[in-house]
Amino acid sequence: MVLLALGAGCQSEDSGRVHPSADVVQIPGAGDDIDFDDIAYSPHLGRVLVPARDNGLYLVDPDSGKARRIDLPEPLRSADSAAAGHGSLFVADRDTTTLAVIDPTGGQLRTSVEVGATPDYVRYLPDSGELWVAEPSGDGIEVFAVPNRPTIPPQRTGFISVPDGPEGLTVATLAGQTRVFTHAGNDLVAIDTADHTLQRWPTGCDGTHGFPRVDARDHLVLASCANDGRVVLMSADTGEQLAHYDVGGGESLPAWSDRTGHFYVRSDPGTTLATLDPSETGLTVVAEVEVPAVGHCLGADDQGHYWTCDAAEGRLLRFGDPPS
């Protein structure tokens, strides 16, 4: 385990500049230059889940910054996406097309199942006790039921066709109804988890990228584009486009915090991370911080922090909202 190294004074020239408000979280046992992708906060465990590819899976305490490594048990070769629920960790490996169920305490493999196509992201739906696995090469989402006994493999119960997608998976509950949001082509897609019906809404993007992020309180969703660091604020009920914001750079990476009521956005490549205050009339920039140019993840916890990656140095950056 390691503690936070406060500030950014130790970065090398290769890592790029880091805003002085950043708390730098080193990843124990990992090398430099980690090709990060997924990052998610688990209220179930109270930890930030950081799949670090062939370096393993890390669980980070959002308050102390202590990081614990879970080594990859056979048959896993890479931790590409992770979710937590039902007393287990669920890890998707794109190399072996495997979905593994892991003990979050000891890191032992409980069971595993091979999925139908290369898994992109996995998310757990607590209301239904299901795992949804995004499979872009299969143009859809594979649905698995999680048995009560953790040693029994997840059972495939269905497949949701998402032509030209899916890109990213976000689970949200709006007015008591659970929906899953994803991107497909140039569209935002909202999926009813009860009957698996889809609504597709144009984003105005020339290609989408990343996870849609949802403000369930105000029924707003932030779709994200594949260029210019552009994000598009939309109604989560009607799909109406309400506003857009460009942070500049390449593929956009958004995040949302229920605690602060803010969206966050950076791009990869890109050196600016912006905090955005949403309303039905638009997006207001609250703050901007400088980040290393290459970092393909962004997320938020329930303690008022937001997190991004520094790929060149193989580490995480934690910011408070607002940055000081």
mmCIF file of C-alpha atoms in Angstrom:
data_model
loop_
_atom_site.group_PDB
_atom_site.id
_atom_site.type_symbol
_atom_site.label_atom_id
_atom_site.label_comp_id
_atom_site.label_asym_id
_atom_site.label_seq_id
_atom_site.Cartn_x
_atom_site.Cartn_y
_atom_site.Cartn_z
ATOM 1 C CA MET A 1 0.000 0.000 0.000
ATOM 2 C CA VAL A 2 1.087 3.581 -0.533
ATOM 3 C CA LEU A 3 0.028 6.961 0.702
ATOM 4 C CA LEU A 4 -0.715 10.027 -1.329
ATOM 5 C CA ALA A 5 2.217 12.144 -2.377
ATOM 6 C CA LEU A 6 0.706 15.583 -2.033
ATOM 7 C CA GLY A 7 1.280 18.086 -4.776
ATOM 8 C CA ALA A 8 2.945 17.676 -8.146
ATOM 9 C CA GLY A 9 6.532 18.620 -7.525
ATOM 10 C CA CYS A 10 7.901 15.165 -8.372
ATOM 11 C CA GLN A 11 6.654 14.859 -11.942
ATOM 12 C CA SER A 12 9.172 14.356 -14.729
ATOM 13 C CA GLU A 13 9.264 16.339 -17.936
ATOM 14 C CA ASP A 14 7.900 13.300 -19.785
ATOM 15 C CA SER A 15 4.792 13.169 -17.606
ATOM 16 C CA GLY A 16 3.650 16.686 -18.447
ATOM 17 C CA ARG A 17 2.525 19.383 -16.086
ATOM 18 C CA VAL A 18 0.222 18.714 -13.145
ATOM 19 C CA HIS A 19 -1.866 21.324 -11.349
ATOM 20 C CA PRO A 20 -0.499 22.026 -7.840
ATOM 21 C CA SER A 21 -3.836 21.059 -6.271
ATOM 22 C CA ALA A 22 -3.461 17.443 -7.457
ATOM 23 C CA ASP A 23 -2.847 14.637 -4.992
ATOM 24 C CA VAL A 24 -0.601 12.111 -6.732
ATOM 25 C CA VAL A 25 -1.449 8.457 -6.085
ATOM 26 C CA GLN A 26 1.325 6.034 -6.944
ATOM 27 C CA ILE A 27 0.312 2.536 -8.043
ATOM 28 C CA PRO A 28 2.316 -0.014 -6.003
ATOM 29 C CA GLY A 29 3.951 -2.823 -7.931
ATOM 30 C CA ALA A 30 3.174 -1.333 -11.342
ATOM 31 C CA GLY A 31 5.574 -0.015 -13.926
ATOM 32 C CA ASP A 32 5.472 3.286 -15.759
ATOM 33 C CA ASP A 33 3.371 3.841 -18.867
ATOM 34 C CA ILE A 34 0.073 2.128 -17.994
ATOM 35 C CA ASP A 35 -2.563 2.169 -20.723
ATOM 36 C CA PHE A 36 -5.444 3.062 -18.390
ATOM 37 C CA ASP A 37 -9.040 3.002 -19.623
ATOM 38 C CA ASP A 38 -11.842 2.190 -17.188
ATOM 39 C CA ILE A 39 -12.064 3.718 -13.712
ATOM 40 C CA ALA A 40 -15.152 3.489 -11.495
ATOM 41 C CA TYR A 41 -16.186 4.185 -7.919
ATOM 42 C CA SER A 42 -17.921 1.387 -6.024
ATOM 43 C CA PRO A 43 -20.231 2.517 -3.196
ATOM 44 C CA HIS A 44 -20.531 -1.199 -2.412
ATOM 45 C CA LEU A 45 -16.835 -1.354 -1.441
ATOM 46 C CA GLY A 46 -16.195 2.335 -0.819
ATOM 47 C CA ARG A 47 -13.248 2.128 -3.206
ATOM 48 C CA VAL A 48 -12.156 3.491 -6.575
ATOM 49 C CA LEU A 49 -11.693 0.531 -8.933
ATOM 50 C CA VAL A 50 -8.679 0.956 -11.200
ATOM 51 C CA PRO A 51 -8.115 -1.796 -13.786
ATOM 52 C CA ALA A 52 -4.455 -1.404 -14.744
ATOM 53 C CA ARG A 53 -4.322 -3.914 -17.598
ATOM 54 C CA ASP A 54 -1.567 -6.517 -17.106
ATOM 55 C CA ASN A 55 -0.494 -4.790 -13.878
ATOM 56 C CA GLY A 56 -3.622 -6.071 -12.131
ATOM 57 C CA LEU A 57 -6.616 -4.455 -10.478
ATOM 58 C CA TYR A 58 -6.248 -1.768 -7.810
ATOM 59 C CA LEU A 59 -8.682 -0.746 -5.086
ATOM 60 C CA VAL A 60 -8.038 2.809 -3.895
ATOM 61 C CA ASP A 61 -9.394 4.346 -0.704
ATOM 62 C CA PRO A 62 -10.824 7.685 -1.908
ATOM 63 C CA ASP A 63 -10.050 9.429 1.379
ATOM 64 C CA SER A 64 -6.562 8.224 2.304
ATOM 65 C CA GLY A 65 -5.336 7.382 -1.177
ATOM 66 C CA LYS A 66 -4.126 3.954 -0.062
ATOM 67 C CA ALA A 67 -4.046 1.588 -3.039
ATOM 68 C CA ARG A 68 -4.292 -2.190 -2.754
ATOM 69 C CA ARG A 69 -3.291 -4.428 -5.623
ATOM 70 C CA ILE A 70 -5.197 -7.547 -6.601
ATOM 71 C CA ASP A 71 -3.010 -9.773 -8.741
ATOM 72 C CA LEU A 72 -4.648 -11.377 -11.745
ATOM 73 C CA PRO A 73 -5.601 -15.011 -11.071
ATOM 74 C CA GLU A 74 -5.638 -17.534 -13.894
ATOM 75 C CA PRO A 75 -7.101 -17.451 -16.520
ATOM 76 C CA LEU A 76 -6.906 -13.628 -16.549
ATOM 77 C CA ARG A 77 -4.077 -11.879 -18.377
ATOM 78 C CA SER A 78 -5.410 -8.307 -18.277
ATOM 79 C CA ALA A 79 -7.810 -6.302 -16.135
ATOM 80 C CA ASP A 80 -9.571 -4.041 -18.627
ATOM 81 C CA SER A 81 -12.813 -3.207 -16.814
ATOM 82 C CA ALA A 82 -14.168 -3.897 -13.344
ATOM 83 C CA ALA A 83 -17.348 -3.611 -11.311
ATOM 84 C CA ALA A 84 -18.350 -4.577 -7.771
ATOM 85 C CA GLY A 85 -21.540 -5.977 -6.272
ATOM 86 C CA HIS A 86 -23.159 -9.013 -4.728
ATOM 87 C CA GLY A 87 -20.074 -9.418 -2.519
ATOM 88 C CA SER A 88 -17.725 -9.904 -5.475
ATOM 89 C CA LEU A 89 -15.502 -8.118 -7.956
ATOM 90 C CA PHE A 90 -16.243 -8.691 -11.634
ATOM 91 C CA VAL A 91 -13.302 -8.260 -13.988
ATOM 92 C CA ALA A 92 -13.398 -8.288 -17.795
ATOM 93 C CA ASP A 93 -10.337 -9.430 -19.746
ATOM 94 C CA ARG A 94 -10.313 -8.482 -23.424
ATOM 95 C CA ASP A 95 -7.367 -10.748 -24.223
ATOM 96 C CA THR A 96 -9.088 -13.970 -23.129
ATOM 97 C CA THR A 97 -12.744 -12.803 -23.544
ATOM 98 C CA THR A 98 -13.220 -13.800 -19.917
ATOM 99 C CA LEU A 99 -15.487 -12.404 -17.216
ATOM 100 C CA ALA A 100 -14.038 -13.373 -13.820
ATOM 101 C CA VAL A 101 -15.645 -13.311 -10.372
ATOM 102 C CA ILE A 102 -13.072 -12.468 -7.690
ATOM 103 C CA ASP A 103 -13.110 -12.337 -3.898
ATOM 104 C CA PRO A 104 -12.555 -8.628 -3.062
ATOM 105 C CA THR A 105 -10.864 -9.454 0.252
ATOM 106 C CA GLY A 106 -8.287 -12.049 -0.702
ATOM 107 C CA GLY A 107 -8.235 -11.656 -4.470
ATOM 108 C CA GLN A 108 -8.922 -15.332 -5.171
ATOM 109 C CA LEU A 109 -10.758 -16.401 -8.304
ATOM 110 C CA ARG A 110 -14.231 -17.651 -7.421
ATOM 111 C CA THR A 111 -15.366 -18.566 -10.915
ATOM 112 C CA SER A 112 -15.309 -17.288 -14.492
ATOM 113 C CA VAL A 113 -17.254 -17.428 -17.728
ATOM 114 C CA GLU A 114 -16.301 -16.840 -21.351
ATOM 115 C CA VAL A 115 -18.333 -14.089 -23.006
ATOM 116 C CA GLY A 116 -19.612 -14.050 -26.554
ATOM 117 C CA ALA A 117 -17.293 -11.378 -27.979
ATOM 118 C CA THR A 118 -14.438 -9.160 -26.813
ATOM 119 C CA PRO A 119 -15.668 -7.441 -23.635
ATOM 120 C CA ASP A 120 -15.216 -3.686 -23.483
ATOM 121 C CA TYR A 121 -16.803 -2.745 -20.152
ATOM 122 C CA VAL A 122 -18.699 -4.542 -17.394
ATOM 123 C CA ARG A 123 -21.244 -2.977 -15.022
ATOM 124 C CA TYR A 124 -23.310 -4.441 -12.177
ATOM 125 C CA LEU A 125 -27.015 -3.564 -11.841
ATOM 126 C CA PRO A 126 -27.916 -3.906 -8.149
ATOM 127 C CA ASP A 127 -31.690 -3.686 -8.683
ATOM 128 C CA SER A 128 -31.787 -6.756 -10.915
ATOM 129 C CA GLY A 129 -28.610 -8.516 -9.780
ATOM 130 C CA GLU A 130 -27.340 -8.557 -13.360
ATOM 131 C CA LEU A 131 -24.045 -7.974 -15.101
ATOM 132 C CA TRP A 132 -24.120 -6.097 -18.401
ATOM 133 C CA VAL A 133 -21.091 -6.562 -20.640
ATOM 134 C CA ALA A 134 -20.553 -4.186 -23.556
ATOM 135 C CA GLU A 135 -19.256 -5.984 -26.654
ATOM 136 C CA PRO A 136 -18.684 -3.503 -29.513
ATOM 137 C CA SER A 137 -17.315 -6.170 -31.858
ATOM 138 C CA GLY A 138 -20.616 -8.002 -31.401
ATOM 139 C CA ASP A 139 -22.723 -4.829 -31.750
ATOM 140 C CA GLY A 140 -24.441 -5.353 -28.439
ATOM 141 C CA ILE A 141 -24.604 -5.958 -24.703
ATOM 142 C CA GLU A 142 -24.540 -9.412 -23.150
ATOM 143 C CA VAL A 143 -26.644 -9.796 -19.985
ATOM 144 C CA PHE A 144 -25.765 -12.201 -17.177
ATOM 145 C CA ALA A 145 -27.615 -13.111 -13.996
ATOM 146 C CA VAL A 146 -25.423 -13.338 -10.897
ATOM 147 C CA PRO A 147 -26.196 -16.481 -8.846
ATOM 148 C CA ASN A 148 -26.522 -16.239 -5.084
ATOM 149 C CA ARG A 149 -23.582 -18.613 -4.646
ATOM 150 C CA PRO A 150 -20.426 -16.766 -5.759
ATOM 151 C CA THR A 151 -18.739 -19.959 -6.963
ATOM 152 C CA ILE A 152 -21.418 -20.537 -9.611
ATOM 153 C CA PRO A 153 -20.573 -18.760 -12.908
ATOM 154 C CA PRO A 154 -22.799 -15.884 -14.060
ATOM 155 C CA GLN A 155 -25.600 -17.199 -16.273
ATOM 156 C CA ARG A 156 -26.204 -15.654 -19.695
ATOM 157 C CA THR A 157 -29.828 -14.501 -19.864
ATOM 158 C CA GLY A 158 -29.971 -12.283 -22.918
ATOM 159 C CA PHE A 159 -28.361 -10.107 -25.555
ATOM 160 C CA ILE A 160 -29.299 -6.520 -26.442
ATOM 161 C CA SER A 161 -28.495 -5.491 -29.993
ATOM 162 C CA VAL A 162 -26.912 -2.010 -30.214
ATOM 163 C CA PRO A 163 -25.911 -1.382 -33.848
ATOM 164 C CA ASP A 164 -22.766 0.770 -34.223
ATOM 165 C CA GLY A 165 -22.072 0.376 -30.513
ATOM 166 C CA PRO A 166 -22.026 0.089 -27.601
ATOM 167 C CA GLU A 167 -19.416 2.590 -26.411
ATOM 168 C CA GLY A 168 -19.356 2.949 -22.625
ATOM 169 C CA LEU A 169 -21.949 1.799 -20.080
ATOM 170 C CA THR A 170 -23.548 3.910 -17.348
ATOM 171 C CA VAL A 171 -26.254 2.700 -14.960
ATOM 172 C CA ALA A 172 -28.621 5.349 -13.605
ATOM 173 C CA THR A 173 -31.896 5.442 -11.702
ATOM 174 C CA LEU A 174 -34.258 8.245 -12.723
ATOM 175 C CA ALA A 175 -37.627 8.637 -11.002
ATOM 176 C CA GLY A 176 -37.372 5.099 -9.642
ATOM 177 C CA GLN A 177 -36.619 3.540 -13.035
ATOM 178 C CA THR A 178 -33.207 2.026 -13.792
ATOM 179 C CA ARG A 179 -31.796 2.739 -17.227
ATOM 180 C CA VAL A 180 -28.484 2.091 -18.894
ATOM 181 C CA PHE A 181 -26.933 4.720 -21.153
ATOM 182 C CA THR A 182 -24.364 4.075 -23.865
ATOM 183 C CA HIS A 183 -23.121 5.580 -27.122
ATOM 184 C CA ALA A 184 -23.537 4.135 -30.603
ATOM 185 C CA GLY A 185 -22.259 5.783 -33.766
ATOM 186 C CA ASN A 186 -23.231 9.453 -33.411
ATOM 187 C CA ASP A 187 -26.070 8.726 -30.979
ATOM 188 C CA LEU A 188 -26.805 8.534 -27.292
ATOM 189 C CA VAL A 189 -28.708 5.347 -26.438
ATOM 190 C CA ALA A 190 -31.004 4.907 -23.416
ATOM 191 C CA ILE A 191 -31.973 1.315 -22.562
ATOM 192 C CA ASP A 192 -34.896 0.283 -20.368
ATOM 193 C CA THR A 193 -33.491 -2.444 -18.097
ATOM 194 C CA ALA A 194 -36.909 -4.102 -17.663
ATOM 195 C CA ASP A 195 -37.812 -4.792 -21.287
ATOM 196 C CA HIS A 196 -34.488 -3.938 -23.038
ATOM 197 C CA THR A 197 -36.113 -1.398 -25.382
ATOM 198 C CA LEU A 198 -33.824 1.276 -26.834
ATOM 199 C CA GLN A 199 -34.197 4.977 -27.512
ATOM 200 C CA ARG A 200 -31.580 6.558 -29.797
ATOM 201 C CA TRP A 201 -30.987 10.285 -29.839
ATOM 202 C CA PRO A 202 -28.546 12.211 -32.075
ATOM 203 C CA THR A 203 -25.774 13.991 -30.189
ATOM 204 C CA GLY A 204 -24.448 16.197 -32.976
ATOM 205 C CA CYS A 205 -21.052 14.488 -32.518
ATOM 206 C CA ASP A 206 -18.976 13.289 -35.445
ATOM 207 C CA GLY A 207 -18.487 9.976 -33.644
ATOM 208 C CA THR A 208 -19.000 9.370 -29.936
ATOM 209 C CA HIS A 209 -16.584 8.197 -27.259
ATOM 210 C CA GLY A 210 -16.475 7.406 -23.565
ATOM 211 C CA PHE A 211 -19.127 6.960 -20.900
ATOM 212 C CA PRO A 212 -22.347 8.986 -20.940
ATOM 213 C CA ARG A 213 -22.647 10.593 -17.496
ATOM 214 C CA VAL A 214 -26.007 11.138 -15.810
ATOM 215 C CA ASP A 215 -27.322 13.812 -13.453
ATOM 216 C CA ALA A 216 -30.287 11.831 -12.127
ATOM 217 C CA ARG A 217 -31.489 14.690 -9.957
ATOM 218 C CA ASP A 218 -32.178 17.020 -12.897
ATOM 219 C CA HIS A 219 -32.607 14.285 -15.552
ATOM 220 C CA LEU A 220 -29.629 15.470 -17.578
ATOM 221 C CA VAL A 221 -27.047 13.380 -19.397
ATOM 222 C CA LEU A 222 -23.665 14.396 -20.754
ATOM 223 C CA ALA A 223 -22.840 12.620 -24.004
ATOM 224 C CA SER A 224 -19.261 12.765 -25.252
ATOM 225 C CA CYS A 225 -17.646 13.031 -28.655
ATOM 226 C CA ALA A 226 -14.651 11.440 -30.334
ATOM 227 C CA ASN A 227 -12.865 14.725 -31.045
ATOM 228 C CA ASP A 228 -12.216 18.269 -29.756
ATOM 229 C CA GLY A 229 -12.908 17.140 -26.198
ATOM 230 C CA ARG A 230 -16.538 17.983 -26.897
ATOM 231 C CA VAL A 231 -19.396 17.027 -24.577
ATOM 232 C CA VAL A 232 -23.102 17.545 -25.246
ATOM 233 C CA LEU A 233 -25.658 18.194 -22.506
ATOM 234 C CA MET A 234 -28.953 16.433 -23.260
ATOM 235 C CA SER A 235 -32.288 15.732 -21.624
ATOM 236 C CA ALA A 236 -32.289 12.217 -20.169
ATOM 237 C CA ASP A 237 -36.047 12.035 -20.846
ATOM 238 C CA THR A 238 -36.372 13.351 -24.403
ATOM 239 C CA GLY A 239 -32.852 13.400 -25.814
ATOM 240 C CA GLU A 240 -33.082 17.129 -26.578
ATOM 241 C CA GLN A 241 -29.685 18.733 -27.081
ATOM 242 C CA LEU A 242 -29.351 21.578 -24.560
ATOM 243 C CA ALA A 243 -25.733 22.755 -24.773
ATOM 244 C CA HIS A 244 -22.219 21.701 -25.665
ATOM 245 C CA TYR A 245 -18.717 22.441 -24.406
ATOM 246 C CA ASP A 246 -15.305 21.862 -25.994
ATOM 247 C CA VAL A 247 -12.314 21.338 -23.706
ATOM 248 C CA GLY A 248 -10.099 20.902 -26.783
ATOM 249 C CA GLY A 249 -7.790 18.049 -27.735
ATOM 250 C CA GLY A 250 -8.832 14.546 -28.737
ATOM 251 C CA GLU A 251 -11.397 12.032 -27.468
ATOM 252 C CA SER A 252 -13.550 13.376 -24.650
ATOM 253 C CA LEU A 253 -13.724 11.713 -21.229
ATOM 254 C CA PRO A 254 -16.521 12.901 -18.911
ATOM 255 C CA ALA A 255 -17.399 12.200 -15.276
ATOM 256 C CA TRP A 256 -20.204 13.138 -12.859
ATOM 257 C CA SER A 257 -20.425 13.566 -9.085
ATOM 258 C CA ASP A 258 -23.703 13.256 -7.169
ATOM 259 C CA ARG A 259 -21.904 14.788 -4.192
ATOM 260 C CA THR A 260 -20.839 18.032 -5.898
ATOM 261 C CA GLY A 261 -23.480 18.241 -8.619
ATOM 262 C CA HIS A 262 -20.788 18.820 -11.222
ATOM 263 C CA PHE A 263 -19.718 17.247 -14.478
ATOM 264 C CA TYR A 264 -16.015 16.961 -15.309
ATOM 265 C CA VAL A 265 -14.395 16.628 -18.712
ATOM 266 C CA ARG A 266 -10.926 16.153 -20.140
ATOM 267 C CA SER A 267 -9.672 14.801 -23.455
ATOM 268 C CA ASP A 268 -7.030 12.308 -24.487
ATOM 269 C CA PRO A 269 -4.738 13.685 -25.656
ATOM 270 C CA GLY A 270 -5.401 16.971 -23.863
ATOM 271 C CA THR A 271 -3.999 19.051 -21.014
ATOM 272 C CA THR A 272 -7.104 20.727 -19.531
ATOM 273 C CA LEU A 273 -9.611 19.179 -17.123
ATOM 274 C CA ALA A 274 -12.725 21.322 -16.625
ATOM 275 C CA THR A 275 -15.381 21.328 -13.914
ATOM 276 C CA LEU A 276 -18.837 22.130 -15.336
ATOM 277 C CA ASP A 277 -22.005 23.193 -13.544
ATOM 278 C CA PRO A 278 -25.089 21.998 -15.493
ATOM 279 C CA SER A 279 -28.564 23.424 -15.829
ATOM 280 C CA GLU A 280 -31.318 23.126 -18.401
ATOM 281 C CA THR A 281 -29.978 26.323 -19.979
ATOM 282 C CA GLY A 282 -26.375 25.244 -20.380
ATOM 283 C CA LEU A 283 -22.984 24.388 -18.902
ATOM 284 C CA THR A 284 -20.994 26.857 -16.792
ATOM 285 C CA VAL A 285 -17.246 26.430 -16.315
ATOM 286 C CA VAL A 286 -16.470 26.389 -12.582
ATOM 287 C CA ALA A 287 -12.746 25.613 -12.716
ATOM 288 C CA GLU A 288 -9.967 24.300 -14.916
ATOM 289 C CA VAL A 289 -6.827 22.386 -13.950
ATOM 290 C CA GLU A 290 -3.808 21.321 -15.966
ATOM 291 C CA VAL A 291 -3.184 17.594 -16.382
ATOM 292 C CA PRO A 292 -0.687 15.418 -18.277
ATOM 293 C CA ALA A 293 -1.576 15.131 -21.944
ATOM 294 C CA VAL A 294 -2.095 11.359 -21.994
ATOM 295 C CA GLY A 295 -4.561 9.927 -19.505
ATOM 296 C CA HIS A 296 -7.500 7.868 -20.687
ATOM 297 C CA CYS A 297 -9.725 7.780 -17.614
ATOM 298 C CA LEU A 298 -11.852 10.100 -15.518
ATOM 299 C CA GLY A 299 -14.202 9.386 -12.620
ATOM 300 C CA ALA A 300 -15.560 10.712 -9.327
ATOM 301 C CA ASP A 301 -16.186 9.237 -5.867
ATOM 302 C CA ASP A 302 -18.782 10.104 -3.213
ATOM 303 C CA GLN A 303 -16.306 12.107 -1.091
ATOM 304 C CA GLY A 304 -16.160 15.131 -3.410
ATOM 305 C CA HIS A 305 -13.053 14.069 -5.356
ATOM 306 C CA TYR A 306 -12.532 13.503 -9.046
ATOM 307 C CA TRP A 307 -9.811 11.269 -10.453
ATOM 308 C CA THR A 308 -7.837 11.006 -13.665
ATOM 309 C CA CYS A 309 -4.858 9.035 -14.971
ATOM 310 C CA ASP A 310 -1.294 9.934 -15.857
ATOM 311 C CA ALA A 311 -0.466 7.176 -18.323
ATOM 312 C CA ALA A 312 3.216 8.036 -18.867
ATOM 313 C CA GLU A 313 4.002 7.814 -15.141
ATOM 314 C CA GLY A 314 1.579 4.974 -14.351
ATOM 315 C CA ARG A 315 -0.213 6.847 -11.574
ATOM 316 C CA LEU A 316 -3.487 8.531 -10.608
ATOM 317 C CA LEU A 317 -4.277 12.147 -9.855
ATOM 318 C CA ARG A 318 -6.921 13.067 -7.280
ATOM 319 C CA PHE A 319 -8.514 16.521 -7.164
ATOM 320 C CA GLY A 320 -10.892 18.096 -4.695
ATOM 321 C CA ASP A 321 -13.881 20.105 -5.878
ATOM 322 C CA PRO A 322 -13.292 22.977 -6.150
ATOM 323 C CA PRO A 323 -9.513 22.704 -6.622
ATOM 324 C CA SER A 324 -7.498 24.925 -4.282
#
